[in-house]
mmCIF file of C-alpha atoms in Angstrom:
data_model
loop_
_atom_site.group_PDB
_atom_site.id
_atom_site.type_symbol
_atom_site.label_atom_id
_atom_site.label_comp_id
_atom_site.label_asym_id
_atom_site.label_seq_id
_atom_site.Cartn_x
_atom_site.Cartn_y
_atom_site.Cartn_z
ATOM 1 C CA TYR A 857 0.000 0.000 0.000
ATOM 2 C CA LEU A 858 2.903 2.339 0.701
ATOM 3 C CA LYS A 859 4.646 1.281 -2.482
ATOM 4 C CA PHE A 860 1.734 2.250 -4.733
ATOM 5 C CA GLY A 861 0.755 5.317 -2.735
ATOM 6 C CA CYS A 862 -2.549 3.885 -1.496
ATOM 7 C CA VAL A 863 -1.685 5.247 1.940
ATOM 8 C CA GLY A 864 0.872 7.831 2.988
ATOM 9 C CA VAL A 865 3.788 7.082 5.289
ATOM 10 C CA ARG A 866 2.634 9.775 7.721
ATOM 11 C CA GLU A 867 -0.782 8.150 7.850
ATOM 12 C CA VAL A 868 0.773 4.766 8.631
ATOM 13 C CA PHE A 869 3.080 6.299 11.238
ATOM 14 C CA ARG A 870 0.183 7.968 13.035
ATOM 15 C CA ALA A 871 -1.974 4.829 12.923
ATOM 16 C CA VAL A 872 0.806 2.637 14.356
ATOM 17 C CA VAL A 873 1.588 5.111 17.149
ATOM 18 C CA GLN A 874 -2.087 5.420 18.067
ATOM 19 C CA ALA A 875 -2.652 1.667 18.054
ATOM 20 C CA HIS A 876 0.619 0.365 19.476
ATOM 21 C CA GLY A 877 2.683 3.273 20.787
ATOM 22 C CA ALA A 878 5.791 5.018 19.472
ATOM 23 C CA GLY A 879 8.045 2.142 20.473
ATOM 24 C CA HIS A 880 6.447 -0.405 18.148
ATOM 25 C CA ALA A 881 8.880 -2.263 15.865
ATOM 26 C CA LEU A 882 7.015 -1.172 12.726
ATOM 27 C CA ILE A 883 8.046 2.433 13.368
ATOM 28 C CA ARG A 884 11.690 1.424 13.001
ATOM 29 C CA GLN A 885 10.894 -0.225 9.676
ATOM 30 C CA LEU A 886 9.246 2.980 8.446
ATOM 31 C CA PHE A 887 12.421 4.860 9.351
ATOM 32 C CA TRP A 888 14.519 2.320 7.432
ATOM 33 C CA ARG A 889 12.288 2.756 4.399
ATOM 34 C CA ALA A 890 12.657 6.542 4.521
ATOM 35 C CA PHE A 891 16.403 6.234 5.066
ATOM 36 C CA TYR A 892 16.908 4.050 1.998
ATOM 37 C CA ASP A 893 14.778 6.466 -0.059
ATOM 38 C CA GLN A 894 17.158 9.242 0.957
ATOM 39 C CA VAL A 895 20.207 7.128 0.082
ATOM 40 C CA ALA A 896 18.832 6.453 -3.406
ATOM 41 C CA TYR A 897 17.948 10.121 -3.884
ATOM 42 C CA HIS A 898 21.357 11.478 -2.868
ATOM 43 C CA PHE A 899 23.388 8.611 -4.369
ATOM 44 C CA PRO A 900 21.470 7.640 -7.538
ATOM 45 C CA GLY A 901 24.319 5.367 -8.646
ATOM 46 C CA VAL A 902 22.932 2.643 -6.371
ATOM 47 C CA LEU A 903 20.097 2.285 -8.913
ATOM 48 C CA ALA A 904 22.129 3.196 -12.013
ATOM 49 C CA GLY A 905 21.546 -0.147 -13.689
ATOM 50 C CA GLN A 906 17.791 0.288 -13.518
ATOM 51 C CA VAL A 907 17.732 3.635 -15.306
ATOM 52 C CA THR A 908 20.790 3.623 -17.582
ATOM 53 C CA PRO A 909 21.274 0.954 -20.284
ATOM 54 C CA GLY A 910 24.608 -0.817 -20.060
ATOM 55 C CA LYS A 911 25.236 0.184 -16.441
ATOM 56 C CA SER A 912 25.077 -1.848 -13.219
ATOM 57 C CA ASN A 913 23.801 -0.808 -9.841
ATOM 58 C CA GLU A 914 26.706 0.560 -7.830
ATOM 59 C CA SER A 915 27.692 -0.138 -4.256
ATOM 60 C CA LEU A 916 27.357 2.918 -2.053
ATOM 61 C CA ASN A 917 30.912 2.175 -0.950
ATOM 62 C CA ARG A 918 32.492 1.871 -4.362
ATOM 63 C CA LYS A 919 35.412 -0.217 -3.063
ATOM 64 C CA TYR A 920 33.005 -3.149 -2.918
ATOM 65 C CA ASP A 921 32.438 -3.017 -6.666
ATOM 66 C CA GLY A 922 35.821 -4.658 -7.167
ATOM 67 C CA ILE A 923 34.916 -7.938 -5.462
ATOM 68 C CA PRO A 924 35.587 -10.842 -7.897
ATOM 69 C CA TRP A 925 32.267 -12.642 -7.635
ATOM 70 C CA VAL A 926 31.864 -16.247 -8.705
ATOM 71 C CA SER A 927 29.979 -16.791 -11.949
ATOM 72 C CA SER A 928 28.047 -20.031 -11.490
ATOM 73 C CA GLN A 929 24.649 -20.419 -13.105
ATOM 74 C CA PRO A 930 24.012 -23.824 -11.440
ATOM 75 C CA LEU A 931 24.611 -22.370 -7.958
ATOM 76 C CA PHE A 932 22.453 -19.340 -8.686
ATOM 77 C CA ASP A 933 19.670 -21.464 -10.189
ATOM 78 C CA ALA A 934 19.669 -23.729 -7.114
ATOM 79 C CA TRP A 935 19.363 -20.681 -4.846
ATOM 80 C CA CYS A 936 16.535 -19.225 -6.942
ATOM 81 C CA ALA A 937 14.622 -22.503 -6.918
ATOM 82 C CA GLY A 938 15.059 -23.249 -3.215
ATOM 83 C CA ARG A 939 17.199 -26.299 -3.934
ATOM 84 C CA THR A 940 20.447 -25.546 -2.068
ATOM 85 C CA GLY A 941 20.061 -28.240 0.576
ATOM 86 C CA PHE A 942 20.070 -25.599 3.323
ATOM 87 C CA PRO A 943 16.477 -25.809 4.605
ATOM 88 C CA ILE A 944 16.038 -22.331 6.088
ATOM 89 C CA VAL A 945 17.337 -20.733 2.893
ATOM 90 C CA ASP A 946 15.237 -22.952 0.649
ATOM 91 C CA ALA A 947 12.073 -22.428 2.685
ATOM 92 C CA GLY A 948 12.430 -18.681 2.258
ATOM 93 C CA MET A 949 13.028 -18.896 -1.474
ATOM 94 C CA ARG A 950 10.073 -21.211 -1.944
ATOM 95 C CA GLN A 951 7.838 -18.918 0.079
ATOM 96 C CA LEU A 952 8.923 -16.093 -2.219
ATOM 97 C CA LEU A 953 8.168 -18.089 -5.368
ATOM 98 C CA ALA A 954 4.803 -19.299 -4.078
ATOM 99 C CA THR A 955 3.497 -16.106 -2.483
ATOM 100 C CA GLY A 956 5.586 -13.144 -3.608
ATOM 101 C CA TYR A 957 6.553 -12.561 0.006
ATOM 102 C CA MET A 958 9.387 -13.632 2.293
ATOM 103 C CA HIS A 959 9.801 -13.093 6.042
ATOM 104 C CA ASN A 960 12.366 -10.386 6.780
ATOM 105 C CA ARG A 961 14.642 -12.674 8.793
ATOM 106 C CA VAL A 962 14.799 -15.170 5.956
ATOM 107 C CA ARG A 963 15.443 -12.375 3.448
ATOM 108 C CA MET A 964 18.577 -11.536 5.416
ATOM 109 C CA VAL A 965 19.643 -15.167 5.730
ATOM 110 C CA SER A 966 19.042 -15.925 2.038
ATOM 111 C CA ALA A 967 20.878 -12.812 0.887
ATOM 112 C CA ASN A 968 23.795 -13.479 3.195
ATOM 113 C CA PHE A 969 23.956 -17.060 1.928
ATOM 114 C CA LEU A 970 24.033 -16.054 -1.749
ATOM 115 C CA VAL A 971 26.769 -13.471 -1.220
ATOM 116 C CA LYS A 972 28.913 -14.900 1.571
ATOM 117 C CA VAL A 973 28.555 -18.668 1.042
ATOM 118 C CA LEU A 974 27.987 -19.001 -2.702
ATOM 119 C CA HIS A 975 30.076 -15.870 -3.510
ATOM 120 C CA ILE A 976 27.602 -14.687 -6.140
ATOM 121 C CA ASP A 977 27.168 -11.023 -7.051
ATOM 122 C CA TRP A 978 24.550 -9.402 -4.813
ATOM 123 C CA ARG A 979 23.108 -7.617 -7.850
ATOM 124 C CA LEU A 980 21.778 -10.924 -9.183
ATOM 125 C CA GLY A 981 19.948 -11.524 -5.940
ATOM 126 C CA GLU A 982 18.701 -7.948 -5.898
ATOM 127 C CA ARG A 983 17.263 -8.421 -9.396
ATOM 128 C CA PHE A 984 15.650 -11.756 -8.516
ATOM 129 C CA PHE A 985 13.920 -10.234 -5.507
ATOM 130 C CA ALA A 986 12.797 -7.311 -7.675
ATOM 131 C CA GLN A 987 11.238 -9.730 -10.140
ATOM 132 C CA ASN A 988 9.400 -11.774 -7.516
ATOM 133 C CA LEU A 989 8.528 -9.658 -4.467
ATOM 134 C CA VAL A 990 5.014 -8.276 -4.338
ATOM 135 C CA ASP A 991 6.253 -5.592 -1.932
ATOM 136 C CA TYR A 992 9.294 -4.765 -4.077
ATOM 137 C CA ASP A 993 10.526 -1.225 -3.618
ATOM 138 C CA PRO A 994 13.713 -0.164 -5.479
ATOM 139 C CA SER A 995 15.264 1.805 -2.624
ATOM 140 C CA SER A 996 14.489 -0.714 0.116
ATOM 141 C CA ASN A 997 15.538 -3.673 -2.000
ATOM 142 C CA SER A 998 18.816 -1.982 -2.912
ATOM 143 C CA GLY A 999 19.468 -1.052 0.710
ATOM 144 C CA GLY A 1000 18.772 -4.553 1.949
ATOM 145 C CA TRP A 1001 21.062 -6.198 -0.563
ATOM 146 C CA GLN A 1002 23.831 -3.680 -0.019
ATOM 147 C CA TRP A 1003 23.498 -4.328 3.707
ATOM 148 C CA ALA A 1004 24.067 -8.026 2.999
ATOM 149 C CA SER A 1005 27.007 -7.424 0.669
ATOM 150 C CA GLY A 1006 28.717 -4.992 3.024
ATOM 151 C CA GLY A 1007 28.895 -2.167 0.505
ATOM 152 C CA GLY A 1008 25.956 -0.060 1.630
ATOM 153 C CA ALA A 1009 25.115 2.365 4.411
ATOM 154 C CA ASP A 1010 25.220 0.911 7.916
ATOM 155 C CA SER A 1011 26.002 -2.438 6.349
ATOM 156 C CA GLN A 1012 26.673 -5.831 7.804
ATOM 157 C CA GLN A 1013 30.437 -6.213 8.209
ATOM 158 C CA TYR A 1014 31.981 -8.287 5.435
ATOM 159 C CA TYR A 1015 33.342 -10.819 7.907
ATOM 160 C CA ARG A 1016 29.911 -11.576 9.369
ATOM 161 C CA VAL A 1017 28.481 -14.745 7.862
ATOM 162 C CA PHE A 1018 25.217 -16.229 9.112
ATOM 163 C CA SER A 1019 25.246 -19.912 9.973
ATOM 164 C CA PRO A 1020 22.248 -21.357 8.078
ATOM 165 C CA TRP A 1021 22.061 -24.114 10.689
ATOM 166 C CA LEU A 1022 22.037 -21.818 13.718
ATOM 167 C CA GLN A 1023 19.573 -19.467 12.041
ATOM 168 C CA ALA A 1024 17.154 -22.363 11.579
ATOM 169 C CA GLU A 1025 17.711 -23.592 15.133
ATOM 170 C CA HIS A 1026 17.172 -20.138 16.647
ATOM 171 C CA HIS A 1027 14.274 -18.904 14.523
ATOM 172 C CA ASP A 1028 12.469 -22.100 13.484
ATOM 173 C CA PRO A 1029 13.418 -24.675 16.158
ATOM 174 C CA SER A 1030 10.383 -26.869 15.474
ATOM 175 C CA CYS A 1031 10.815 -26.506 11.692
ATOM 176 C CA VAL A 1032 7.233 -25.302 11.314
ATOM 177 C CA TYR A 1033 8.219 -22.721 8.714
ATOM 178 C CA ILE A 1034 10.587 -25.105 6.924
ATOM 179 C CA LYS A 1035 8.038 -27.924 6.706
ATOM 180 C CA ARG A 1036 5.335 -25.532 5.540
ATOM 181 C CA HIS A 1037 7.346 -24.506 2.508
ATOM 182 C CA ILE A 1038 9.373 -27.663 1.811
ATOM 183 C CA PRO A 1039 6.902 -30.543 1.527
ATOM 184 C CA GLU A 1040 9.715 -33.056 0.902
ATOM 185 C CA LEU A 1041 10.796 -32.576 4.528
ATOM 186 C CA ARG A 1042 7.407 -32.850 6.234
ATOM 187 C CA THR A 1043 7.942 -36.461 7.302
ATOM 188 C CA ILE A 1044 11.590 -35.940 8.292
ATOM 189 C CA PRO A 1045 12.300 -35.607 12.053
ATOM 190 C CA VAL A 1046 13.087 -32.076 13.199
ATOM 191 C CA ALA A 1047 16.478 -33.111 14.552
ATOM 192 C CA ASP A 1048 17.495 -34.398 11.129
ATOM 193 C CA ILE A 1049 16.324 -31.256 9.353
ATOM 194 C CA LEU A 1050 18.306 -29.054 11.715
ATOM 195 C CA ALA A 1051 21.351 -31.252 11.100
ATOM 196 C CA TRP A 1052 20.752 -31.831 7.389
ATOM 197 C CA HIS A 1053 24.437 -31.230 6.681
ATOM 198 C CA SER A 1054 25.137 -34.667 8.161
ATOM 199 C CA ALA A 1055 21.687 -36.298 8.402
ATOM 200 C CA HIS A 1056 21.007 -36.134 4.669
ATOM 201 C CA ILE A 1057 23.016 -39.307 4.120
ATOM 202 C CA LYS A 1058 20.144 -41.220 5.762
ATOM 203 C CA TYR A 1059 17.787 -40.027 3.054
ATOM 204 C CA PRO A 1060 19.232 -40.719 -0.408
ATOM 205 C CA THR A 1061 17.573 -38.474 -2.956
ATOM 206 C CA THR A 1062 17.140 -41.403 -5.321
ATOM 207 C CA TYR A 1063 14.326 -43.038 -3.388
ATOM 208 C CA SER A 1064 13.508 -41.637 0.046
ATOM 209 C CA THR A 1065 13.152 -37.888 -0.433
ATOM 210 C CA PRO A 1066 13.768 -35.636 -3.434
ATOM 211 C CA TYR A 1067 15.236 -32.931 -1.224
ATOM 212 C CA PRO A 1068 18.945 -32.409 -2.076
ATOM 213 C CA PRO A 1069 22.024 -32.572 0.138
ATOM 214 C CA PRO A 1070 23.776 -29.251 0.863
ATOM 215 C CA ILE A 1071 25.109 -27.700 -2.320
ATOM 216 C CA VAL A 1072 28.369 -26.864 -0.547
ATOM 217 C CA ALA A 1073 29.907 -29.366 1.828
ATOM 218 C CA ASP A 1074 30.740 -26.979 4.673
ATOM 219 C CA TYR A 1075 29.470 -23.418 4.810
ATOM 220 C CA ARG A 1076 32.284 -22.553 7.242
ATOM 221 C CA VAL A 1077 34.900 -23.249 4.581
ATOM 222 C CA GLU A 1078 33.044 -20.963 2.186
ATOM 223 C CA ALA A 1079 32.724 -18.304 4.890
ATOM 224 C CA LYS A 1080 36.514 -18.264 5.340
ATOM 225 C CA ARG A 1081 36.943 -18.080 1.588
ATOM 226 C CA SER A 1082 34.544 -15.155 1.497
ATOM 227 C CA MET A 1083 36.402 -13.284 4.227
ATOM 228 C CA ALA A 1084 39.728 -13.809 2.442
ATOM 229 C CA MET A 1085 38.230 -12.573 -0.836
ATOM 230 C CA TYR A 1086 36.826 -9.436 0.769
ATOM 231 C CA LYS A 1087 39.965 -8.713 2.761
ATOM 232 C CA LYS A 1088 42.226 -9.063 -0.264
ATOM 233 C CA ASN A 1089 40.161 -6.708 -2.395
ATOM 234 C CA LEU A 1090 39.316 -4.076 0.211
ATOM 235 C CA ASN A 1091 42.793 -3.549 1.646
#
């Protein structure tokens, strides 16, 4: 409704304060939205690829534009389809494909995974979200992805890599969200889903479940590789 101007941000702000008080979490999200609008207005290069043929969206911190991203269509396709073998990531991507929406926590986890574990250019993820999110907003989407890549304003530090396993354990300990969006895992015990990195060997994809094993053997190895890549190119 905000995106298409059906309601004004001041109207939403007032309604939230009246109903829930000024300390409600939604107020902070309204501030983030306004902040990213200001970033895009004052630094239009962050959306350059969307308005200028032949250009790419720029990182707010231009040093991050020199990162040598991995070019792997199979890895990117698996991420887009929710077939990485990392359940919390895949559940989010499948929710996006099915509904046009994804929970904010899983947006952060999925973006972090694409950039820091698969080492794929954040712009590809930004574009995929733009093509599939019902609530897509250019400024907010750019800000979120630049937060994940490390090159934006008030960004996540480049050396911070989410553990997909701990994120699932902390935010979906009973795997309710995961099982809702990944039907192949609905009959799998919760303990095995949360430890899919090792438990998958009990469920060969050829006959027991079509859900894949993790697309990378150990996310921690990829996290170290990511940190080395960033450090080398930013120093």
